[in-house]
Amino acid sequence: MAVCLALLNRHLTGGCRVWCSVSRPLVLVRSAHVTESGARSDEEEVWRAAGYLPFSGSKIGSFFQERPVLKNPFLEDALLRGYLSRHLPQQAPLSDLCAFGERVANEVDEWGRECEITPPRLVHFDSWGRRVDHIVTSPAWKRMKDLSAQEGLVAIGYERSFGEWSRVYQMSKLFIFSPSSGLYTCPLAMTDGAAKVIQSLGTSWPVDEAYSRLTTRQPEYFWTSGQWMTERQGGSDVGHGTETVAVPQTDGSYKLHGFKWFTSATDADMTLTLARVQDRTGAITPGSLGLSLFYAEVSRDEDGRLKGIEVQRLKDKLGTRQMPTAELLLDGLQAHRISEEGRGVASIANMLTITRIHNSVSAAAAMRRVVQLARDYATRRNAFGKLLKDHSLHMQTLARMEVEARGAFLMVMDVCRLLGREESGIATQLDTNLLRLLTPVVKLYTGKQAVAVVSEGLESFGGQGYIEDTGLPGLLRDAQVLSIWEGTTNILSLDVLRCVARSSGMVLHAYFNHTKSLLSGASSISLLAPAVKALDHALSELKDFVQVAATREAGYLELAARDLAYSLARIYTGALLIDHACWKGASPSDTYAALRWCEHDLCPVATKQARGCYDPSTPPLDAALVYDRPIQN
Ligand code: UCC
């Protein structure tokens, strides 16, 4: 070989040299035999024919990286299977989840991609100039609707065939579905929320048909619902920002007039929305106490025009592009009031609980999906002479993501468990208090972590993680919304304070009792001792914080709200991981995950309290820093 190379090189002119490489024996580095007009020389043609020009003409090299492969997300998830085997009294859901996982990997995931690359568009006028306001969605989006009905993605929660575990079963299915769903989980969340509100207020006329349509398994009968809450002034502060008015009609219905600024999945068949009832003089009650809850159907007249609605435009969003989000002018939309007057926010709160749980399921699912893809890729990608899976630093990074994904999953499923108990009528007061406290906590924590974990996950694909047609960047763009809609991190942190105050601390009492009980099985397992010790310590730090904070002014608590919510999330999740690691079917990975989780700063609110972060001087200092200006007294 060396002699051949020497001979070849002697006969090559103009800097054209042949090099030997391990993967390909001969590589022509540069040819000086391209004429000025760009034509190839005879000599080059010889090389080409011999196959020694791997990067010329139609050849783009012989190495192609294998893509990460999505396998059955149910079978690939040891924790999901372990959790369900541990808790579900019947095994029937497991075979359904397995079959659905197969469908997601082999069929549905492709539809999700189709939704992404064929985003909805708005057609304002027909070809003859009539206003039609058609939101045109992809065929895949429509298939998602049929699939959702057939698979019972909302229905399972209302059929309650598995009693208190029905919600865990339903949400496990959504957990498998979510990252492949082309964001169809959004209309499903609102549909579930609307069904829950209707169920709690009464399923008689005018919402009887709606209820049965929202909860059916028949695709042709199935409806989705919107949740039109947000107006230009009121994203978070719904009570003060809602301008929509409801004008009473003689038949007992109302006509709504207003402007809804963000309406997600606007192709819904019906909606729940808030408005202020006008009295005969046109007067309205301001603030939250003036808001009532309305039910409206989205329908068209014989000319194809939307009745009482104009679609102003579709939003141009960072992510969730698969799904239409619109600005709507309500111009005399016929609606029915379904809450007592002035009980709008309280009545829609059930919807918020459900959509916040769905949000958390999607967040945990996004983490799980990126870990599944990254670990598959690590078995296919070679760098520096070995597969990524054999690089210890890379594995450490994936393991950290795995711990986050596990924690998120357990926390979400625990909230679903509590919801299932409440809906089956077997919830204790402790369960009810825990559910109220943990719903905002799980939403805010998982929403934030999803962005961090998915972002880290993209990095594990190198540059390919940044390339649109791999489908990977969409995971990050879609994760970003999870901490924004359905209540931002700060709004939910304040909701935690609010439910502590409204329950006179009973929600915290439930929290401390239950967290402690989750640790009870671990005392005999020495491997878990460091985790239990860290958790016990964090729990008593949290108790100390609560005692001190109870004596402080409201401003102090407000500044501590976010750290308090994070502490509640981390401690509770640590306890769930420890509890799961104590289960007789637990694996060494379950123990390892619990140990790693408990290395977090489990109680940041105590750490920061000790540094004086919530002292009254902090707000002016914060503002001075943010605006880079001298402190104003
Ligand atoms: O973004 C939206 C749609 C997006 C699509 C959905 C996708 C779902 C995920 C899909 C997964 C892929 S809709 C817009 C979302 N907007 C929000 O979430 C609003 C955020 N703002 C808040 O949450 C605020 O805290 C407000 C609006 C609730 C605050 O209003 P008020 O009027 O100041 O609230 P109050 O006075 O504190 O409470 C009024 C009543 C009380 O009941 P009563 O009078 O009986 O004591 C509260 O206990 O409402 C009750 N309440 C609650 N109950 C308030 N919040 C809650 C709660 N979280 N849970 C239970």
PDB file of N, CA and C in Angstrom, residues 469-509:
ATOM      1  N   ASP A 469     -35.992  20.125  10.578  1.00  0.00           N
ATOM      2  CA  ASP A 469     -36.666  18.934  10.065  1.00  0.00           C
ATOM      3  C   ASP A 469     -36.277  17.646  10.788  1.00  0.00           C
ATOM      4  N   THR A 470     -35.472  17.757  11.829  1.00  0.00           N
ATOM      5  CA  THR A 470     -35.305  16.595  12.706  1.00  0.00           C
ATOM      6  C   THR A 470     -36.519  16.454  13.625  1.00  0.00           C
ATOM      7  N   GLY A 471     -37.302  17.523  13.726  1.00  0.00           N
ATOM      8  CA  GLY A 471     -38.451  17.515  14.638  1.00  0.00           C
ATOM      9  C   GLY A 471     -38.051  17.852  16.068  1.00  0.00           C
ATOM     10  N   LEU A 472     -36.764  18.030  16.315  1.00  0.00           N
ATOM     11  CA  LEU A 472     -36.325  18.250  17.701  1.00  0.00           C
ATOM     12  C   LEU A 472     -36.587  19.674  18.203  1.00  0.00           C
ATOM     13  N   PRO A 473     -36.286  20.716  17.411  1.00  0.00           N
ATOM     14  CA  PRO A 473     -36.502  22.078  17.944  1.00  0.00           C
ATOM     15  C   PRO A 473     -37.938  22.332  18.374  1.00  0.00           C
ATOM     16  N   GLY A 474     -38.881  21.710  17.698  1.00  0.00           N
ATOM     17  CA  GLY A 474     -40.284  21.893  18.064  1.00  0.00           C
ATOM     18  C   GLY A 474     -40.558  21.487  19.504  1.00  0.00           C
ATOM     19  N   LEU A 475     -39.813  20.495  19.977  1.00  0.00           N
ATOM     20  CA  LEU A 475     -40.006  20.073  21.374  1.00  0.00           C
ATOM     21  C   LEU A 475     -39.702  21.227  22.322  1.00  0.00           C
ATOM     22  N   LEU A 476     -38.656  21.967  22.003  1.00  0.00           N
ATOM     23  CA  LEU A 476     -38.271  23.084  22.874  1.00  0.00           C
ATOM     24  C   LEU A 476     -39.250  24.246  22.732  1.00  0.00           C
ATOM     25  N   ARG A 477     -39.623  24.540  21.490  1.00  0.00           N
ATOM     26  CA  ARG A 477     -40.547  25.666  21.291  1.00  0.00           C
ATOM     27  C   ARG A 477     -41.882  25.386  21.986  1.00  0.00           C
ATOM     28  N   ASP A 478     -42.310  24.138  21.888  1.00  0.00           N
ATOM     29  CA  ASP A 478     -43.596  23.802  22.522  1.00  0.00           C
ATOM     30  C   ASP A 478     -43.484  23.739  24.040  1.00  0.00           C
ATOM     31  N   ALA A 479     -42.293  23.426  24.533  1.00  0.00           N
ATOM     32  CA  ALA A 479     -42.131  23.378  26.000  1.00  0.00           C
ATOM     33  C   ALA A 479     -42.228  24.776  26.602  1.00  0.00           C
ATOM     34  N   GLN A 480     -41.798  25.771  25.840  1.00  0.00           N
ATOM     35  CA  GLN A 480     -41.721  27.127  26.399  1.00  0.00           C
ATOM     36  C   GLN A 480     -43.089  27.664  26.824  1.00  0.00           C
ATOM     37  N   VAL A 481     -44.126  27.177  26.193  1.00  0.00           N
ATOM     38  CA  VAL A 481     -45.457  27.711  26.547  1.00  0.00           C
ATOM     39  C   VAL A 481     -45.943  27.166  27.890  1.00  0.00           C
ATOM     40  N   LEU A 482     -45.378  26.054  28.303  1.00  0.00           N
ATOM     41  CA  LEU A 482     -45.931  25.347  29.465  1.00  0.00           C
ATOM     42  C   LEU A 482     -45.819  26.147  30.759  1.00  0.00           C
ATOM     43  N   SER A 483     -44.849  27.043  30.802  1.00  0.00           N
ATOM     44  CA  SER A 483     -44.727  27.868  32.007  1.00  0.00           C
ATOM     45  C   SER A 483     -45.486  29.189  31.860  1.00  0.00           C
ATOM     46  N   ILE A 484     -46.110  29.389  30.713  1.00  0.00           N
ATOM     47  CA  ILE A 484     -46.788  30.665  30.483  1.00  0.00           C
ATOM     48  C   ILE A 484     -48.310  30.509  30.568  1.00  0.00           C
ATOM     49  N   TRP A 485     -48.869  29.663  29.702  1.00  0.00           N
ATOM     50  CA  TRP A 485     -50.332  29.597  29.722  1.00  0.00           C
ATOM     51  C   TRP A 485     -50.824  28.847  30.960  1.00  0.00           C
ATOM     52  N   GLU A 486     -52.067  29.011  31.220  1.00  0.00           N
ATOM     53  CA  GLU A 486     -52.694  28.402  32.403  1.00  0.00           C
ATOM     54  C   GLU A 486     -52.079  28.893  33.718  1.00  0.00           C
ATOM     55  N   GLY A 487     -51.545  30.114  33.685  1.00  0.00           N
ATOM     56  CA  GLY A 487     -50.968  30.714  34.890  1.00  0.00           C
ATOM     57  C   GLY A 487     -49.444  30.644  34.837  1.00  0.00           C
ATOM     58  N   THR A 488     -48.827  31.817  34.857  1.00  0.00           N
ATOM     59  CA  THR A 488     -47.354  31.859  34.827  1.00  0.00           C
ATOM     60  C   THR A 488     -46.796  31.387  36.175  1.00  0.00           C
ATOM     61  N   THR A 489     -45.491  31.233  36.215  1.00  0.00           N
ATOM     62  CA  THR A 489     -44.847  30.719  37.433  1.00  0.00           C
ATOM     63  C   THR A 489     -45.170  31.604  38.636  1.00  0.00           C
ATOM     64  N   ASN A 490     -45.093  32.903  38.459  1.00  0.00           N
ATOM     65  CA  ASN A 490     -45.360  33.787  39.596  1.00  0.00           C
ATOM     66  C   ASN A 490     -46.832  33.787  39.998  1.00  0.00           C
ATOM     67  N   ILE A 491     -47.713  33.772  39.012  1.00  0.00           N
ATOM     68  CA  ILE A 491     -49.152  33.744  39.337  1.00  0.00           C
ATOM     69  C   ILE A 491     -49.482  32.476  40.119  1.00  0.00           C
ATOM     70  N   LEU A 492     -48.903  31.375  39.717  1.00  0.00           N
ATOM     71  CA  LEU A 492     -49.179  30.124  40.425  1.00  0.00           C
ATOM     72  C   LEU A 492     -48.518  30.104  41.796  1.00  0.00           C
ATOM     73  N   SER A 493     -47.364  30.749  41.918  1.00  0.00           N
ATOM     74  CA  SER A 493     -46.732  30.842  43.237  1.00  0.00           C
ATOM     75  C   SER A 493     -47.635  31.627  44.187  1.00  0.00           C
ATOM     76  N   LEU A 494     -48.249  32.670  43.649  1.00  0.00           N
ATOM     77  CA  LEU A 494     -49.180  33.447  44.481  1.00  0.00           C
ATOM     78  C   LEU A 494     -50.446  32.645  44.777  1.00  0.00           C
ATOM     79  N   ASP A 495     -50.822  31.785  43.848  1.00  0.00           N
ATOM     80  CA  ASP A 495     -51.981  30.918  44.091  1.00  0.00           C
ATOM     81  C   ASP A 495     -51.696  29.967  45.254  1.00  0.00           C
ATOM     82  N   VAL A 496     -50.437  29.550  45.362  1.00  0.00           N
ATOM     83  CA  VAL A 496     -50.051  28.698  46.502  1.00  0.00           C
ATOM     84  C   VAL A 496     -50.282  29.463  47.805  1.00  0.00           C
ATOM     85  N   LEU A 497     -49.816  30.714  47.846  1.00  0.00           N
ATOM     86  CA  LEU A 497     -50.026  31.528  49.056  1.00  0.00           C
ATOM     87  C   LEU A 497     -51.511  31.692  49.352  1.00  0.00           C
ATOM     88  N   ARG A 498     -52.259  31.923  48.254  1.00  0.00           N
ATOM     89  CA  ARG A 498     -53.687  32.165  48.429  1.00  0.00           C
ATOM     90  C   ARG A 498     -54.379  30.940  49.022  1.00  0.00           C
ATOM     91  N   CYS A 499     -54.013  29.756  48.542  1.00  0.00           N
ATOM     92  CA  CYS A 499     -54.736  28.585  49.083  1.00  0.00           C
ATOM     93  C   CYS A 499     -54.253  28.262  50.495  1.00  0.00           C
ATOM     94  N   VAL A 500     -53.023  28.632  50.822  1.00  0.00           N
ATOM     95  CA  VAL A 500     -52.572  28.459  52.214  1.00  0.00           C
ATOM     96  C   VAL A 500     -53.400  29.377  53.112  1.00  0.00           C
ATOM     97  N   ALA A 501     -53.553  30.641  52.682  1.00  0.00           N
ATOM     98  CA  ALA A 501     -54.295  31.604  53.503  1.00  0.00           C
ATOM     99  C   ALA A 501     -55.765  31.213  53.624  1.00  0.00           C
ATOM    100  N   ARG A 502     -56.375  30.858  52.458  1.00  0.00           N
ATOM    101  CA  ARG A 502     -57.818  30.545  52.477  1.00  0.00           C
ATOM    102  C   ARG A 502     -58.131  29.314  53.311  1.00  0.00           C
ATOM    103  N   SER A 503     -57.172  28.394  53.398  1.00  0.00           N
ATOM    104  CA  SER A 503     -57.437  27.160  54.168  1.00  0.00           C
ATOM    105  C   SER A 503     -56.928  27.295  55.601  1.00  0.00           C
ATOM    106  N   SER A 504     -56.508  28.502  55.965  1.00  0.00           N
ATOM    107  CA  SER A 504     -55.901  28.760  57.284  1.00  0.00           C
ATOM    108  C   SER A 504     -54.765  27.775  57.557  1.00  0.00           C
ATOM    109  N   GLY A 505     -54.006  27.512  56.538  1.00  0.00           N
ATOM    110  CA  GLY A 505     -52.807  26.674  56.715  1.00  0.00           C
ATOM    111  C   GLY A 505     -53.083  25.175  56.624  1.00  0.00           C
ATOM    112  N   MET A 506     -54.351  24.782  56.434  1.00  0.00           N
ATOM    113  CA  MET A 506     -54.660  23.336  56.434  1.00  0.00           C
ATOM    114  C   MET A 506     -54.002  22.605  55.264  1.00  0.00           C
ATOM    115  N   VAL A 507     -53.830  23.292  54.149  1.00  0.00           N
ATOM    116  CA  VAL A 507     -53.184  22.613  53.007  1.00  0.00           C
ATOM    117  C   VAL A 507     -51.728  22.273  53.351  1.00  0.00           C
ATOM    118  N   LEU A 508     -51.091  23.142  54.133  1.00  0.00           N
ATOM    119  CA  LEU A 508     -49.699  22.854  54.530  1.00  0.00           C
ATOM    120  C   LEU A 508     -49.662  21.730  55.566  1.00  0.00           C
ATOM    121  N   HIS A 509     -50.638  21.742  56.417  1.00  0.00           N
ATOM    122  CA  HIS A 509     -50.741  20.687  57.412  1.00  0.00           C
ATOM    123  C   HIS A 509     -50.828  19.321  56.699  1.00  0.00           C
TER     124      HIS A 509
END
